[in-house]
Tab-separated table of C-alpha atoms in Angstrom:
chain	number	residue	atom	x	y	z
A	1	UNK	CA	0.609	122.895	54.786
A	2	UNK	CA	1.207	121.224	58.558
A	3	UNK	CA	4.239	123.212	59.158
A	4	UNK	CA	6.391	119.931	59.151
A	5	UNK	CA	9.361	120.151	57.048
A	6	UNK	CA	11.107	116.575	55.220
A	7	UNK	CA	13.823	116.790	52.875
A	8	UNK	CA	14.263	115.214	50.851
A	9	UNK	CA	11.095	114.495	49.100
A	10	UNK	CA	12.465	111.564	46.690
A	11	UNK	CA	16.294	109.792	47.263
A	12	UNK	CA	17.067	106.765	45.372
A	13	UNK	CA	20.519	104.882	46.394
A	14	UNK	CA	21.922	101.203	46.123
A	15	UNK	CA	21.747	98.563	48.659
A	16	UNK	CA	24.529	98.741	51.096
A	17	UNK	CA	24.195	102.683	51.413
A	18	UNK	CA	23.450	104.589	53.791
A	19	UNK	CA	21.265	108.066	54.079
A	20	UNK	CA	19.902	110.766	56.107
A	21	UNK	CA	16.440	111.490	56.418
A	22	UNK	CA	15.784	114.958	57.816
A	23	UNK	CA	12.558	116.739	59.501
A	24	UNK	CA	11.731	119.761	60.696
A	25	UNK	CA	8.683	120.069	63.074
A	26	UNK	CA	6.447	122.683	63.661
A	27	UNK	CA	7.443	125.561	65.723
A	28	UNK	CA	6.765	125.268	69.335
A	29	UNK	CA	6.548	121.146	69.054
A	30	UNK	CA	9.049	119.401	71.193
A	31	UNK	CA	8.105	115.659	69.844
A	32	UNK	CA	9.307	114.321	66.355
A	33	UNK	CA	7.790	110.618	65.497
A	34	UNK	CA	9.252	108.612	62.646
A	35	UNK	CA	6.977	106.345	60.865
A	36	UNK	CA	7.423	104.486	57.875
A	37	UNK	CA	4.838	103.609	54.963
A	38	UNK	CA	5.393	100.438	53.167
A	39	UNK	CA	3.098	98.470	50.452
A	40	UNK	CA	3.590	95.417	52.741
A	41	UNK	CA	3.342	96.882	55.890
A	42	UNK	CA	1.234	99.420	56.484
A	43	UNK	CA	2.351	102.695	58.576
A	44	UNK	CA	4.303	101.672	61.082
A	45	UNK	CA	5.728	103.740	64.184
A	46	UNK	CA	9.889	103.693	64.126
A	47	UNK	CA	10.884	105.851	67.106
A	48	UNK	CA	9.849	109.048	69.264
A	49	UNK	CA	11.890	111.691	70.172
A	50	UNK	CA	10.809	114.396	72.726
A	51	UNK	CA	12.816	117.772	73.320
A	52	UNK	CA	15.840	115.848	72.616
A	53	UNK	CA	15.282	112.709	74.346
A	54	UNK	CA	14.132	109.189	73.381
A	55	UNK	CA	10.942	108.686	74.784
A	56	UNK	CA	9.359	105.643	72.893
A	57	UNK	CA	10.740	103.023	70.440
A	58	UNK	CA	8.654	101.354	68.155
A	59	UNK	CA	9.560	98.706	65.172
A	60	UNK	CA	12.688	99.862	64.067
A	61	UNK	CA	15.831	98.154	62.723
A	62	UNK	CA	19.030	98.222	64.414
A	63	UNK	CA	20.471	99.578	60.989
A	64	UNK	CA	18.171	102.713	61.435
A	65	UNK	CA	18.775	105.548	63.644
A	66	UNK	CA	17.411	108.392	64.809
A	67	UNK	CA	18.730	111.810	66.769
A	68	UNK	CA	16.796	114.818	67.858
A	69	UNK	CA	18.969	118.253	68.010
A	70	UNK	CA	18.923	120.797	70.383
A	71	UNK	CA	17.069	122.949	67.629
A	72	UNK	CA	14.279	120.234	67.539
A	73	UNK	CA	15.011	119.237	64.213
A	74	UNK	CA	15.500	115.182	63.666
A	75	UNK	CA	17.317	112.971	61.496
A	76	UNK	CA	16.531	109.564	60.690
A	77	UNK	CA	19.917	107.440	59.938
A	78	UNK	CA	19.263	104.358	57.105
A	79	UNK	CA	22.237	102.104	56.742
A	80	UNK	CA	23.304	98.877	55.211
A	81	UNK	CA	19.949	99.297	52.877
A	82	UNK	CA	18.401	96.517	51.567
A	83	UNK	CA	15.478	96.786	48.947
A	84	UNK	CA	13.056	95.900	51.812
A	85	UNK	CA	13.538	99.571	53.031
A	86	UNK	CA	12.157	101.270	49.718
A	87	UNK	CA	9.327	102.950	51.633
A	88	UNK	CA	7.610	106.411	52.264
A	89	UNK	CA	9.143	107.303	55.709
A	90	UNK	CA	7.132	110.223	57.385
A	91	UNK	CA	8.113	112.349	60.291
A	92	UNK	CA	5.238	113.638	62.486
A	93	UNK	CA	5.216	116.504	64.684
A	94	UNK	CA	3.191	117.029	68.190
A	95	UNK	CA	3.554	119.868	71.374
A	96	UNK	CA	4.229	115.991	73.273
A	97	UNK	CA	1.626	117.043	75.716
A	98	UNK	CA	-0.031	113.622	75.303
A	99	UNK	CA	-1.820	111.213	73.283
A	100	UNK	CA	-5.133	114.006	72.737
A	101	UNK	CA	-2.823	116.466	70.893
A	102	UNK	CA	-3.096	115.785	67.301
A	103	UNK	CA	0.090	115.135	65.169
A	104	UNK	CA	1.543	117.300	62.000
A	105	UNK	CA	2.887	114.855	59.665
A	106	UNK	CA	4.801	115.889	56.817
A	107	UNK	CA	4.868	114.810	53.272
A	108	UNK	CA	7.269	112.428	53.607
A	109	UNK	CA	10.727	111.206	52.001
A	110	UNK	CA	10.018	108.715	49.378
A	111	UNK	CA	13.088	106.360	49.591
A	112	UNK	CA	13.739	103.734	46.982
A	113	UNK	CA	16.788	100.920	47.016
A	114	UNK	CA	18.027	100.014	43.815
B	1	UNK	CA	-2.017	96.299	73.781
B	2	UNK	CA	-4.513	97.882	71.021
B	3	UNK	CA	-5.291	97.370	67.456
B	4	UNK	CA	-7.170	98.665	64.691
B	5	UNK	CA	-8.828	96.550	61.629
B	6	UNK	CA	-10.354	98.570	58.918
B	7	UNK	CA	-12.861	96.212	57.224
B	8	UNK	CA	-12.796	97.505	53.823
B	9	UNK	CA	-9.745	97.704	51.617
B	10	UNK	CA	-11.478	99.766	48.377
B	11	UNK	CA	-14.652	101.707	48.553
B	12	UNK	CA	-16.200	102.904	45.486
B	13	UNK	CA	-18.953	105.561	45.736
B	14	UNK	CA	-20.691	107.653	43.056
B	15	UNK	CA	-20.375	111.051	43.305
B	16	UNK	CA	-22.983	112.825	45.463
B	17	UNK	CA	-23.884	109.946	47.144
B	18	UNK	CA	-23.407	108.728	51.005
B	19	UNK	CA	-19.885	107.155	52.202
B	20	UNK	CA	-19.450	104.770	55.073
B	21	UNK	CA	-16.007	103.368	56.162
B	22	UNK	CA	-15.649	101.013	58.469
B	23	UNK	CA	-13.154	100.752	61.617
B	24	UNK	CA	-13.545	98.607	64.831
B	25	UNK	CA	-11.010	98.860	67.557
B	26	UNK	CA	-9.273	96.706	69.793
B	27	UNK	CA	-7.990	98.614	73.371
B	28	UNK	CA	-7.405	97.154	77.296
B	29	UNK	CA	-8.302	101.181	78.083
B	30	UNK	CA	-10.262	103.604	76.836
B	31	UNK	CA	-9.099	105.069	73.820
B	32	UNK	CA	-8.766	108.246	71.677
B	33	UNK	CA	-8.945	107.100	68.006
B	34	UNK	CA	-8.378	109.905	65.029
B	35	UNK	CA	-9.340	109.509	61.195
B	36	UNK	CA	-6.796	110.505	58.691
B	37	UNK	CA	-6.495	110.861	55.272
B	38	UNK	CA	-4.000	110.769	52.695
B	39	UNK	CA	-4.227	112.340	49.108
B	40	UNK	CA	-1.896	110.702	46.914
B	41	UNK	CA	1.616	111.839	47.251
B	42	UNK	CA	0.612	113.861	49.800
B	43	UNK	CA	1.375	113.650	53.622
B	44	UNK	CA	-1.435	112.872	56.564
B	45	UNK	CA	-4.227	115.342	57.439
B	46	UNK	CA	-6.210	114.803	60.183
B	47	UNK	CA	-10.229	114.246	59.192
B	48	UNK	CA	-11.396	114.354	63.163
B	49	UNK	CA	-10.502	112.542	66.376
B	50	UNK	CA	-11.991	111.392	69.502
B	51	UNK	CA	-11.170	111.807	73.042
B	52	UNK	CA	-13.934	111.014	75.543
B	53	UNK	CA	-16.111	113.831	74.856
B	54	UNK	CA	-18.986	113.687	72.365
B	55	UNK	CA	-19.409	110.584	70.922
B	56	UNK	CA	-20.162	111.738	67.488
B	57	UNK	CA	-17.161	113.946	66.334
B	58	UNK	CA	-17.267	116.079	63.476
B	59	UNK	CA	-14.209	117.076	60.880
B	60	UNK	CA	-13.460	118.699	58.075
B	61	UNK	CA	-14.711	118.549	54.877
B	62	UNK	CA	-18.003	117.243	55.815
B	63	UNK	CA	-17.251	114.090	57.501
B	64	UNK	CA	-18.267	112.638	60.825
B	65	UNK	CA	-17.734	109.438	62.597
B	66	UNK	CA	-19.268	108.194	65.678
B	67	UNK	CA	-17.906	106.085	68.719
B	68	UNK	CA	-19.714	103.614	69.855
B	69	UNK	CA	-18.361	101.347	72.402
B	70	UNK	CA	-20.230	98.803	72.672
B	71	UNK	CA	-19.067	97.815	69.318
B	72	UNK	CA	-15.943	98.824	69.358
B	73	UNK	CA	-16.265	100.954	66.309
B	74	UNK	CA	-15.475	104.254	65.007
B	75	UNK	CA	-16.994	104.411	61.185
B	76	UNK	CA	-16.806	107.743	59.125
B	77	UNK	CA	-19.483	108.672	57.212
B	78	UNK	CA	-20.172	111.631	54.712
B	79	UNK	CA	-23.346	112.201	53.185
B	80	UNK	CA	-22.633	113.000	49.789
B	81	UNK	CA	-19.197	112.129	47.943
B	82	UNK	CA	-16.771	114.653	46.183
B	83	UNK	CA	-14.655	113.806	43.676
B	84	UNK	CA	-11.904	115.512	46.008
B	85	UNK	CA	-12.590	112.787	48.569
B	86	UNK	CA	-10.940	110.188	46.250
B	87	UNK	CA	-7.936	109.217	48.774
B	88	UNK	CA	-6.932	106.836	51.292
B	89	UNK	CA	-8.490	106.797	54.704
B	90	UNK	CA	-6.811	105.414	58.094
B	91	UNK	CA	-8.262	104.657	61.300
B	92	UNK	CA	-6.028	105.499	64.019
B	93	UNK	CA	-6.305	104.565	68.118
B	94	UNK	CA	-4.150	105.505	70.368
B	95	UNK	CA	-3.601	105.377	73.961
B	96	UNK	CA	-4.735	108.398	75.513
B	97	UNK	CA	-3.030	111.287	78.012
B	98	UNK	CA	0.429	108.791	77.445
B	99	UNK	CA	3.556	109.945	76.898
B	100	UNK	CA	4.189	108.465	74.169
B	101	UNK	CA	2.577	108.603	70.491
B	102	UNK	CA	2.783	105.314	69.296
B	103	UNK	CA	-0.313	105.664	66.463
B	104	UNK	CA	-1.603	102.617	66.091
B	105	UNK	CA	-2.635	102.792	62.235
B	106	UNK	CA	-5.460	100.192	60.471
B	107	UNK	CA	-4.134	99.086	57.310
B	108	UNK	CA	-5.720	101.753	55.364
B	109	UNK	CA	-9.610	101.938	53.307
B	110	UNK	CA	-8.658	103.590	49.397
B	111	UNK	CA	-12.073	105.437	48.390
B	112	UNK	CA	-12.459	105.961	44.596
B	113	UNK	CA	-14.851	108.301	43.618
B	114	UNK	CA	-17.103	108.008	40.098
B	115	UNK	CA	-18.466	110.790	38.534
């Protein structure tokens, strides 16, 4: 278990919707990463948040969102879905010391588009 | 700008015997670059990782990979194969002591295991 909390582990919704990833990191860690794990793709990074604050943006869609709350929890915002975005979407967890410190990652949300 | 290319897709090992997976890198600095591996339906673990200190890093589970820089490589090896090894394996590289953790994953090496 890495101590990094995603829920919900499976959501399937039509194209158009919109849904809410959510993570919980590991105690103590201040920086939440979003990636997201497609068959066509590969893992790609989506967006860092650290102690609250946007610290590094990687390939994500306008459509997609992210926030990180003063409890350190994060949500990951999906909207206008299109098929394209049936993917495993992970969060990752790290103390956001630096790029040394390893990162939790969780099991992941498994999102599929109908 | 960095990049990893992992240069096997499938690896298929009998049980018991060695495994070798390869990974070559692609970094304007010196990097750190991590292993992980993913059972399926399962989330990311990390194997090992290097960060400028020994050159051959060990992890868990019996597996080791060494840095070496003048080939830009970072291959994992394990002597002898479990059947519990049967996963997917990324290479990882990352910019190192940045504030940022953009992982820079390879697209992935699937090992299947025969008994």
């Amino acid at each position: 278990d890495s101590g990094v909390t995603q829920t919900p582990k499976h959501l399937i919704t039509a194209t158009g919707q919109r849904v809410t990833l959510r993570c919980s990191p590991r105690s103590g860690d201040l920086s939440v990463y979003w990636y997201q794990q497609s068959l066509d793709q590969g893992l790609q990074f989506l967006i860092q948040y650290y102690n609250g604050e946007e610290r590094a943006k990687g390939n994500i869609l306008e459509r997609f969102s992210a926030q990180q709350f003063p409890d350190l929890h994060s949500e990951l915002n999906l909207s206008s879905l299109e098929l394209g975005d049936s993917a495993l979407y992970f969060c990752a967890s790290s103390d956001g010391t630096g790029g040394d410190t390893e990162a939790f990652f969780g099991q992941g949300t498994r999102l599929t588009v109908v | 700008a960095q990049s990893v290319t992992q240069l096997d897709s499938h690896v298929s090992v009998s049980e018991g015997t060695p495994v070798l997976l390869r990974c070559n890198y692609s970094s304007s600095y010196s990097p750190s670059l991590f292993w992980y591996v993913q059972h399926p339906n399962k989330g990311l673990q990390l194997l090992l990782k290097y960060t400028s200190a020994a050159t051959l890093v060990k992890g868990i589970n019996g597996f080791e990979a060494e840095f070496k820089k003048s080939e830009t490589s970072f291959h994992l090896t394990k002597p002898s194969a479990h059947m519990s090894d049967a996963a997917e394996y990324f290479c990882v590289v990352i910019r190192p002591r940045s504030n940022d953790y953009k992982l820079s994953f390879g697209a992935g090496t699937t090992v299947t295991v025969r008994a």
